[in-house]
CSV table of C-alpha atoms in Angstrom, one decimal:
chain,number,residue,atom,x,y,z
A,1,VAL,CA,8.9,-5.9,10.3
A,2,LYS,CA,10.1,-3.6,8.0
A,3,SER,CA,7.7,-2.8,4.9
A,4,ILE,CA,7.4,-0.3,1.6
A,5,LEU,CA,4.6,1.4,3.7
A,6,ASP,CA,8.2,3.2,6.3
A,7,GLU,CA,9.1,5.0,3.7
A,8,ILE,CA,5.7,6.3,2.8
A,9,PRO,CA,5.3,9.8,4.2
A,10,GLY,CA,1.3,10.3,5.9
A,11,ILE,CA,1.6,6.6,7.1
A,12,GLY,CA,3.4,6.2,10.3
A,13,PRO,CA,3.1,2.9,12.8
A,14,LYS,CA,-0.6,3.3,14.2
A,15,ARG,CA,-1.7,3.4,10.2
A,16,LYS,CA,0.8,0.9,9.2
A,17,ALA,CA,-0.8,-1.5,12.2
A,18,LYS,CA,-4.3,-0.1,11.0
A,19,ILE,CA,-2.8,-1.4,7.5
A,20,PHE,CA,-1.9,-5.2,8.4
A,21,GLY,CA,-4.6,-5.6,11.1
A,22,VAL,CA,-7.4,-6.1,8.2
A,23,TYR,CA,-4.4,-7.2,5.5
A,24,PRO,CA,-1.8,-10.0,5.8
A,25,SER,CA,0.6,-8.1,3.9
A,26,VAL,CA,1.4,-5.2,1.6
A,27,HIS,CA,0.6,-7.9,-2.0
A,28,GLU,CA,-3.2,-8.8,-0.5
A,29,MET,CA,-3.6,-5.3,0.1
A,30,MET,CA,-2.6,-4.2,-3.4
A,31,GLN,CA,-5.0,-6.7,-4.2
A,32,ASP,CA,-8.3,-4.5,-3.2
A,33,GLU,CA,-9.3,-1.3,-5.0
A,34,GLU,CA,-8.7,2.1,-3.7
A,35,LYS,CA,-12.2,2.5,-2.2
A,36,GLU,CA,-12.1,-1.0,-0.3
A,37,ILE,CA,-8.5,0.0,1.2
A,38,ALA,CA,-9.6,2.8,2.6
A,39,LYS,CA,-12.7,1.7,4.2
A,40,LYS,CA,-12.0,-0.9,5.7
A,41,THR,CA,-8.6,0.8,7.5
A,42,GLY,CA,-10.4,3.5,8.0
A,43,ILE,CA,-7.5,5.6,6.4
A,44,SER,CA,-8.6,8.9,3.9
A,45,LEU,CA,-9.0,7.7,-0.1
A,46,THR,CA,-6.5,10.3,-0.8
A,47,LEU,CA,-4.0,9.0,1.6
A,48,VAL,CA,-4.6,4.9,0.0
A,49,SER,CA,-4.4,6.1,-3.0
A,50,ASP,CA,-1.0,8.6,-2.5
A,51,MET,CA,0.4,4.8,-0.9
A,52,MET,CA,-0.9,2.7,-3.5
A,53,ALA,CA,0.7,5.3,-6.2
A,54,TYR,CA,4.3,5.3,-4.2
A,55,ILE,CA,4.5,1.5,-3.7
A,56,ARG,CA,3.2,1.0,-7.6
A,57,ARG,CA,6.3,3.5,-8.2
A,58,HIS,CA,8.6,2.0,-5.6
A,59,SER,CA,8.1,-1.8,-5.9
A,60,PRO,CA,11.1,-4.2,-6.3
A,61,MET,CA,8.0,-6.5,-8.1
A,62,ASN,CA,7.3,-2.9,-10.4
A,63,ALA,CA,10.7,-2.5,-10.8
A,64,GLU,CA,11.3,-6.5,-12.0
A,65,LYS,CA,8.2,-6.3,-14.7
A,66,LYS,CA,9.8,-2.9,-16.1
A,67,GLY,CA,12.6,-4.4,-17.0
A,68,LYS,CA,11.3,-7.5,-18.8
A,69,ALA,CA,9.3,-4.9,-20.5
């Protein structure tokens, strides 16, 4: 399944599988705190922080919000 996670440096198939093993979608993951994501997935907090920042910058949903502001 294609996901924004495929575009993020450091997130390969294994880490993507860990994330989707815990969260049914990127949207669901984004509802959780970074520390909790790191704890639940076993991915370092640094990488989780970088991943969340990337998603916030590049998410189509966020682009729509910026256009409305």
